[in-house]
Every structure is written in C-alpha cells, then in structure tokens.
Short mmCIF file of C-alpha atoms in Angstrom, two decimals:
data_model
loop_
_atom_site.label_atom_id
_atom_site.label_comp_id
_atom_site.label_asym_id
_atom_site.label_seq_id
_atom_site.Cartn_x
_atom_site.Cartn_y
_atom_site.Cartn_z
CA MET A 168 30.78 -4.09 -19.55
CA PHE A 169 30.13 -7.26 -17.54
CA TYR A 170 32.09 -10.45 -18.11
CA GLU A 171 31.15 -14.00 -17.20
CA VAL A 172 34.17 -15.59 -15.53
CA SER A 173 33.98 -18.98 -13.83
CA ASP A 174 36.02 -17.93 -10.78
CA PRO A 175 36.73 -14.18 -10.97
CA PRO A 176 39.08 -12.49 -8.50
CA GLU A 177 37.45 -10.76 -5.53
CA GLU A 178 38.52 -7.30 -6.72
CA MET A 179 36.94 -7.87 -10.15
CA MET A 180 33.69 -9.07 -8.55
CA ARG A 181 33.50 -6.02 -6.27
CA ARG A 182 34.03 -3.65 -9.24
CA GLN A 183 31.34 -5.46 -11.21
CA ILE A 184 28.92 -5.29 -8.27
CA LEU A 185 29.57 -1.55 -7.80
CA MET A 186 29.10 -0.84 -11.52
CA ALA A 187 25.89 -2.88 -11.69
CA MET A 188 24.47 -1.15 -8.61
CA LYS A 189 25.29 2.36 -9.87
CA THR A 190 23.95 1.61 -13.35
CA GLY A 191 20.79 0.04 -11.95
CA LYS A 192 20.17 3.02 -9.64
CA GLY A 193 20.72 5.36 -12.58
CA TRP A 194 18.03 3.58 -14.60
CA VAL A 195 15.70 3.67 -11.58
CA ASP A 196 16.12 7.45 -11.37
CA VAL A 197 15.20 7.98 -15.03
CA GLY A 198 12.28 5.56 -14.87
CA ASN A 199 13.59 2.72 -17.05
CA HIS A 200 12.47 -0.14 -14.82
CA THR A 201 13.31 -2.96 -17.22
CA LEU A 202 17.00 -2.02 -17.50
CA ALA A 203 17.13 -1.11 -13.81
CA ASN A 204 15.95 -4.56 -12.78
CA GLU A 205 18.37 -6.27 -15.20
CA PHE A 206 21.40 -4.53 -13.68
CA LEU A 207 20.19 -4.90 -10.12
CA GLU A 208 19.68 -8.61 -10.74
CA ILE A 209 23.28 -8.83 -11.99
CA ALA A 210 24.42 -7.08 -8.81
CA MET A 211 22.44 -9.47 -6.60
CA ASN A 212 23.76 -12.57 -8.39
CA SER A 213 27.32 -11.27 -8.12
CA LEU A 214 26.87 -10.58 -4.41
CA GLU A 215 25.76 -14.18 -3.88
CA LYS A 216 28.88 -15.41 -5.69
CA LEU A 217 31.10 -13.03 -3.72
CA TYR A 218 29.62 -14.20 -0.44
CA ALA A 219 30.17 -17.86 -1.33
CA GLN A 220 33.76 -17.10 -2.32
CA LEU A 221 34.48 -15.18 0.88
CA ILE A 222 32.97 -17.87 3.11
CA LYS A 223 35.04 -20.48 1.31
CA LYS A 224 38.21 -18.54 2.10
CA SER A 225 37.27 -17.84 5.71
CA THR A 226 39.56 -19.38 8.31
CA SER A 227 37.35 -18.74 11.36
CA GLU A 228 33.78 -18.07 12.41
CA ALA A 229 34.73 -14.47 13.14
CA ASP A 230 35.91 -14.05 9.54
CA SER A 231 32.61 -15.45 8.30
CA HIS A 232 30.62 -12.90 10.34
CA VAL A 233 32.75 -10.04 9.03
CA HIS A 234 32.29 -11.13 5.41
CA LYS A 235 28.56 -11.63 5.93
CA ALA A 236 28.11 -8.13 7.36
CA ASP A 237 30.17 -6.69 4.50
CA VAL A 238 28.05 -8.32 1.81
CA GLU A 239 24.73 -7.64 3.58
CA LYS A 240 25.30 -3.87 3.34
CA ASP A 241 25.33 -4.06 -0.45
CA VAL A 242 22.47 -6.56 -0.52
CA PHE A 243 20.37 -4.07 1.45
CA LYS A 244 21.21 -1.32 -1.05
CA VAL A 245 20.23 -3.50 -4.01
CA LEU A 246 16.96 -4.50 -2.35
CA SER A 247 16.22 -0.82 -1.64
CA TYR A 248 16.81 0.11 -5.28
CA GLN A 249 14.61 -2.78 -6.44
CA ALA A 250 11.83 -1.66 -4.09
CA GLU A 251 12.11 1.92 -5.37
CA SER A 252 11.86 0.61 -8.90
CA SER A 253 8.77 -1.38 -7.89
CA CYS A 254 7.01 1.78 -6.67
CA TYR A 255 7.53 3.47 -10.03
CA LEU A 256 6.52 0.27 -11.75
CA SER A 257 3.30 0.11 -9.73
CA LEU A 258 2.33 3.62 -10.88
CA LEU A 259 3.31 2.80 -14.46
CA CYS A 260 1.06 -0.27 -14.45
CA TYR A 261 -1.78 1.85 -13.03
CA ASN A 262 -1.40 4.33 -15.89
CA PHE A 263 -1.57 1.47 -18.40
CA GLY A 264 -4.69 0.26 -16.59
CA VAL A 265 -6.33 3.67 -16.91
CA GLU A 266 -5.46 3.98 -20.60
CA THR A 267 -6.80 0.53 -21.50
CA TYR A 268 -9.94 1.12 -19.40
CA GLU A 269 -10.68 4.32 -21.28
CA LEU A 270 -10.32 2.33 -24.52
CA LYS A 271 -12.74 -0.27 -23.07
CA ARG A 272 -10.07 -2.97 -23.27
CA TYR A 273 -11.24 -4.46 -20.02
CA GLU A 274 -9.19 -7.65 -20.04
CA GLN A 275 -5.94 -5.73 -20.53
CA SER A 276 -6.98 -3.12 -18.00
CA SER A 277 -7.73 -5.73 -15.34
CA PHE A 278 -4.29 -7.27 -15.93
CA TRP A 279 -2.40 -3.98 -15.54
CA LEU A 280 -4.40 -2.88 -12.50
CA SER A 281 -3.89 -6.24 -10.80
CA GLN A 282 -0.16 -5.97 -11.48
CA SER A 283 -0.12 -2.42 -10.09
CA TYR A 284 -1.72 -3.54 -6.84
CA GLU A 285 0.47 -6.62 -6.39
CA ILE A 286 3.67 -4.69 -7.04
CA GLY A 287 2.56 -1.86 -4.74
CA LYS A 288 1.91 -4.30 -1.89
CA MET A 289 5.33 -5.97 -2.12
CA ASP A 290 7.24 -3.38 -0.10
CA LYS A 291 5.55 -0.96 2.30
CA THR A 292 8.60 1.28 2.41
CA TYR A 293 8.32 2.18 -1.27
CA SER A 294 4.60 1.54 -1.68
CA PRO A 295 2.65 4.29 -3.50
CA GLY A 296 0.51 4.50 -0.35
CA GLN A 297 -2.82 3.14 0.83
CA GLU A 298 -4.86 5.87 -0.85
CA MET A 299 -3.25 5.03 -4.20
CA LEU A 300 -3.69 1.28 -3.73
CA ALA A 301 -7.37 1.86 -2.89
CA ARG A 302 -7.76 3.93 -6.06
CA VAL A 303 -6.23 1.10 -8.09
CA LEU A 304 -8.67 -1.39 -6.56
CA ARG A 305 -11.70 0.88 -7.10
CA LEU A 306 -10.87 1.16 -10.77
CA LEU A 307 -10.31 -2.60 -10.96
CA ALA A 308 -13.77 -3.15 -9.43
CA THR A 309 -15.23 -0.73 -11.99
CA VAL A 310 -13.53 -2.63 -14.81
CA TYR A 311 -15.08 -5.91 -13.64
CA LEU A 312 -18.47 -4.21 -13.28
CA GLU A 313 -18.45 -2.77 -16.81
CA TRP A 314 -16.76 -5.76 -18.43
CA ASP A 315 -19.31 -8.42 -17.48
CA TYR A 316 -20.87 -7.96 -14.07
CA LYS A 317 -22.65 -11.32 -14.18
CA GLU A 318 -19.40 -13.20 -14.65
CA TYR A 319 -17.12 -10.97 -12.60
CA GLN A 320 -19.42 -9.75 -9.82
CA ASP A 321 -17.55 -11.72 -7.15
CA LYS A 322 -14.22 -10.28 -8.31
CA ALA A 323 -15.70 -6.78 -8.33
CA ILE A 324 -16.99 -7.18 -4.77
CA ARG A 325 -13.66 -8.61 -3.63
CA ALA A 326 -11.74 -5.71 -5.21
CA ILE A 327 -13.97 -3.00 -3.72
CA THR A 328 -13.93 -4.66 -0.29
CA MET A 329 -10.12 -4.67 -0.37
CA ALA A 330 -10.17 -1.02 -1.51
CA ASN A 331 -12.31 0.00 1.46
CA GLU A 332 -9.97 -1.90 3.79
CA GLU A 333 -6.97 -0.03 2.35
CA ASN A 334 -8.55 3.42 2.60
CA LEU A 335 -12.02 4.60 3.64
CA HIS A 336 -13.44 6.73 0.83
CA PRO A 337 -17.07 7.58 -0.01
CA ALA A 338 -16.50 6.55 -3.62
CA GLY A 339 -15.62 3.06 -2.42
CA PHE A 340 -18.84 2.61 -0.44
CA PHE A 341 -20.95 4.07 -3.26
CA LEU A 342 -19.32 1.73 -5.78
CA LYS A 343 -19.89 -1.29 -3.53
CA ILE A 344 -23.62 -0.53 -3.36
CA LYS A 345 -23.71 0.05 -7.12
CA ILE A 346 -22.13 -3.37 -7.72
CA LEU A 347 -24.61 -5.04 -5.37
CA LEU A 348 -27.57 -3.37 -7.07
CA LYS A 349 -26.41 -4.17 -10.58
CA GLY A 350 -25.82 -7.77 -9.54
CA CYS A 351 -29.37 -8.01 -8.15
CA ALA A 352 -28.13 -8.66 -4.62
CA SER A 353 -30.67 -9.42 -1.91
CA ASP A 354 -32.25 -6.61 0.10
CA GLU A 355 -30.43 -7.98 3.13
CA ASP A 356 -27.00 -7.60 1.48
CA VAL A 357 -27.82 -4.10 0.22
CA SER A 358 -29.16 -3.05 3.64
CA SER A 359 -26.00 -4.34 5.27
CA ALA A 360 -23.87 -2.18 2.97
CA LEU A 361 -26.10 0.85 3.67
CA THR A 362 -25.76 0.33 7.43
CA GLU A 363 -21.99 0.26 7.02
CA LEU A 364 -22.15 3.51 5.01
CA LEU A 365 -24.23 5.24 7.70
CA HIS A 366 -21.53 4.52 10.29
CA HIS A 367 -19.08 6.84 8.54
CA LYS A 368 -19.03 10.64 8.61
CA PHE A 369 -19.19 11.40 4.91
CA SER A 370 -20.77 14.46 3.30
CA LEU A 371 -24.53 14.60 2.81
CA ASP A 372 -24.20 14.44 -0.98
CA ILE A 373 -22.84 10.89 -1.02
CA PHE A 374 -25.83 9.74 1.03
CA LEU A 375 -28.31 11.53 -1.26
CA ASP A 376 -26.64 10.09 -4.37
CA THR A 377 -26.91 6.64 -2.81
CA ALA A 378 -30.63 7.17 -2.15
CA LYS A 379 -31.18 8.18 -5.78
CA LEU A 380 -29.26 5.10 -6.91
CA LEU A 381 -31.50 2.83 -4.83
CA LEU A 382 -34.63 4.30 -6.39
CA GLU A 383 -33.14 4.04 -9.90
CA HIS A 384 -32.79 0.30 -9.28
CA GLU A 385 -36.39 0.03 -8.03
CA ARG A 386 -35.42 -0.60 -4.40
CA GLU A 387 -38.19 1.68 -3.13
CA ALA A 388 -38.67 0.28 0.38
CA ILE A 389 -34.95 0.32 1.14
CA GLY A 390 -34.50 3.68 -0.60
CA PHE A 391 -37.18 5.55 1.36
CA ASN A 392 -36.09 3.96 4.64
CA PHE A 393 -32.56 5.07 3.85
CA LEU A 394 -33.78 8.63 3.27
CA LYS A 395 -35.39 8.57 6.72
CA SER A 396 -32.09 7.42 8.19
CA ILE A 397 -30.27 10.26 6.39
CA THR A 398 -32.69 12.83 7.83
CA GLN A 399 -32.09 11.44 11.33
CA LEU A 400 -28.33 11.35 10.80
CA PHE A 401 -28.20 15.01 9.71
CA GLU A 402 -30.97 16.21 12.01
CA GLY A 403 -28.78 18.84 13.63
CA SER A 404 -27.26 20.01 10.34
CA PRO A 405 -28.43 23.07 8.38
CA ASP A 406 -28.25 20.84 5.28
CA VAL A 407 -30.98 18.48 6.47
CA GLY A 408 -33.46 20.37 4.27
CA LYS A 409 -31.79 18.88 1.18
CA ALA A 410 -32.64 15.38 2.36
CA ILE A 411 -36.24 16.34 3.17
CA LEU A 412 -36.84 18.02 -0.21
CA LEU A 413 -35.30 15.08 -2.08
CA HIS A 414 -37.52 12.69 -0.12
CA ILE A 415 -40.66 14.68 -1.05
CA LYS A 416 -39.53 14.97 -4.68
CA LEU A 417 -38.96 11.22 -5.04
CA LEU A 418 -42.31 10.42 -3.42
CA LEU A 419 -44.09 12.71 -5.89
CA GLN A 420 -42.16 11.29 -8.86
CA ARG A 421 -43.44 7.84 -7.91
CA MET A 422 -47.04 8.97 -7.54
CA LYS A 423 -47.05 8.57 -3.78
CA GLU A 424 -48.94 11.76 -2.99
CA PRO A 425 -50.51 10.51 0.27
CA LEU A 426 -47.05 9.79 1.69
CA ALA A 427 -45.76 13.13 0.41
CA LYS A 428 -48.69 14.96 2.03
CA LYS A 429 -48.12 13.14 5.30
CA MET A 430 -44.47 14.14 5.25
CA ILE A 431 -45.44 17.75 4.54
CA GLU A 432 -47.83 17.70 7.50
CA ASP A 433 -45.00 16.55 9.71
CA ILE A 434 -42.77 19.32 8.35
CA THR A 435 -45.30 22.08 9.00
CA ALA A 436 -45.50 20.93 12.60
CA SER A 437 -41.73 21.04 13.07
CA TRP A 438 -38.76 23.41 12.91
CA CYS A 439 -37.66 22.56 9.36
CA TYR A 440 -38.53 25.81 7.56
CA THR A 441 -35.08 27.42 7.81
CA SER A 442 -33.37 24.26 6.59
CA LEU A 443 -35.85 23.89 3.74
CA HIS A 444 -35.35 27.47 2.63
CA ALA A 445 -31.55 27.06 2.65
CA ALA A 446 -31.86 23.83 0.66
CA TRP A 447 -34.20 25.43 -1.85
CA GLN A 448 -31.81 28.32 -2.49
CA SER A 449 -28.82 25.98 -2.77
CA TRP A 450 -30.70 24.16 -5.54
CA GLY A 451 -31.00 27.39 -7.50
CA GLY A 452 -34.47 28.36 -6.33
CA GLY A 453 -35.56 31.96 -5.83
CA GLU A 454 -37.42 33.49 -2.96
CA TRP A 455 -40.62 31.84 -1.85
CA GLY A 456 -43.67 33.16 -0.13
CA PRO A 457 -44.92 32.16 3.31
CA ILE A 458 -44.77 28.43 3.97
CA SER A 459 -46.56 28.47 7.26
CA THR A 460 -49.24 26.24 5.77
CA LYS A 461 -49.22 22.72 4.34
CA LYS A 462 -50.19 24.17 0.96
CA GLY A 463 -47.08 26.38 0.92
CA VAL A 464 -44.72 23.44 1.45
CA TYR A 465 -46.71 21.24 -0.91
CA ASP A 466 -46.58 23.89 -3.67
CA LEU A 467 -42.83 24.05 -3.16
CA ALA A 468 -42.52 20.27 -3.46
CA VAL A 469 -44.63 20.24 -6.64
CA HIS A 470 -42.44 22.98 -8.10
CA ILE A 471 -39.36 20.89 -7.37
CA HIS A 472 -41.04 17.86 -8.94
CA LEU A 473 -41.81 19.79 -12.12
#
C-alpha cells in the first residue's frame, strides 16, 4: 500500500521505494507491463523526492555526493527494470501487429508495428535485437504495400530501407524490389535495387525469384539482363544450370524463340551440360538422352516450357 504524504520521513520513503521496485520487477517477470510501469514510475518519483530531501539536509558538498551516489544506484535499477519491460512490450506490440495484419486491419497493424519498433529502439541493452527489429519493419512495409501502395509507397520504401539497414536479409531486398515494381518505379530505380542485391552473397533461389518477379511485372529488358548477371555471378557454381534453364523457359514463354535458340547455341558450345543435367533433375526431371546437339537442348527447353 502506497500513501501520499506531503513530507514523509526518509525511512518511510525508502520502504516505499523498495516495495515499488520489487512489485514492479515482479510484474515485469510475469509479463504485466502496464502494472510494472505503474509501480516503477512510483519508485522513480519517490526517488526524486528522496534525493531532493537528502540534498536539502546536506551540510557539505561531500554529503551531497554521498546522497547522490546512494540514490543513483536505485535509479539505475529502476531504469533497468523499465528497459526490460520495454523489451517484452516491444514483442507484445509485434504480436498485436501480426494478428491485426492477418485480419487485414492494416491501420491497426501499422500502429502496433510502429510502436514495436520505437519501443525496441529505445534501449539497446534490452532491445529484442536487430534481426527482430528488421522483421518488424519488413512486416510494416508489407502492411503499407497491401493497405494502399499508391498512398503509402513512400512509407513502405522507408520501412524496408530501415529494415535492410538493421539486418541484411534476402527477404528485405526482395520486398524492396516488389514495392518498387508495384509502385511503377522507373527502370533506373529498379536497376539500382537489383545492383545492390547482386552485391550480396545470397542463395541462387532469391535471385531467380526476383527475375520471375521482374517478368511478372513486364520488365522484360531488365529481367533478362538480370538473368544474364545471375549466370555470370554463379558461373563457377554447380547450380548455374538452374539460371540457364529458367532463362530459356522464360524466353520461350514470351515467344522469343530466336533468342532462345541463340542461347542454346551458346550452351552447346560451352561446358554447361553437367550443370544443366543437375538442374533438370533438381526440378523433378528424369533421365534425358544425349544433348550433344542443339536439338537435344532445345527439346529439353521445350519440355520445360510445356
């Protein structure tokens, strides 16, 4: 029980501070952040009053320093408990953000996710971590994208840029390109984002998914150039065949047979057969016959297309 007394004795104030701190920490431990913050606020206010009372009674500068050091120990404890509560609160707000997003309540979701990020950034000691903060921001960017990308495109870009600064993750780069494409960004802006993506050592799949996304949004020139860059990037990898087969498949889907044939001619003159065979089997294909001719590779590409 806490009493409001105009000028309480020092002993009473110290007991009240100790009780408020212990009670607040107890509520932190069980996850009741509202009650925790109420009691920790009482403790902090009481510490301020105690400090003022002690300074008033001090007879020398030395006394003042002693009293200050005494009070600062408890102030540090209270601040630590408040920061710990903030970490839990950040995660709680994130969970609310996820729930409201799944219910398509985008305005509420954006509020909770913004709160989660702001609270998580307040104290690095008890922060949920950069990976978690980046995840919060990626979901916030997704919320803006699905809510009304025309109105909130700038906010979506800002959120995903901050996410990528917090923690490099392939999902963040993919989402940034998706936002740019949906917002009808210029080829220059999209190409800039693709160049940034190519500078990071992510798995081949994220690059192939990005290429498909570009073609889905009718960015053919950029998309096919990007596929060439992927092939060059993974030239020494046994997985390069996946990129080559996807390139041929997309060319055929878009009725660009001359380009597909030209690419096949280049393949038959190179060392790509082993990589192509591995890629074909990884896609669920069976055994194939000899592909030492252009027709063999072309038949394979047509089969993939069908």
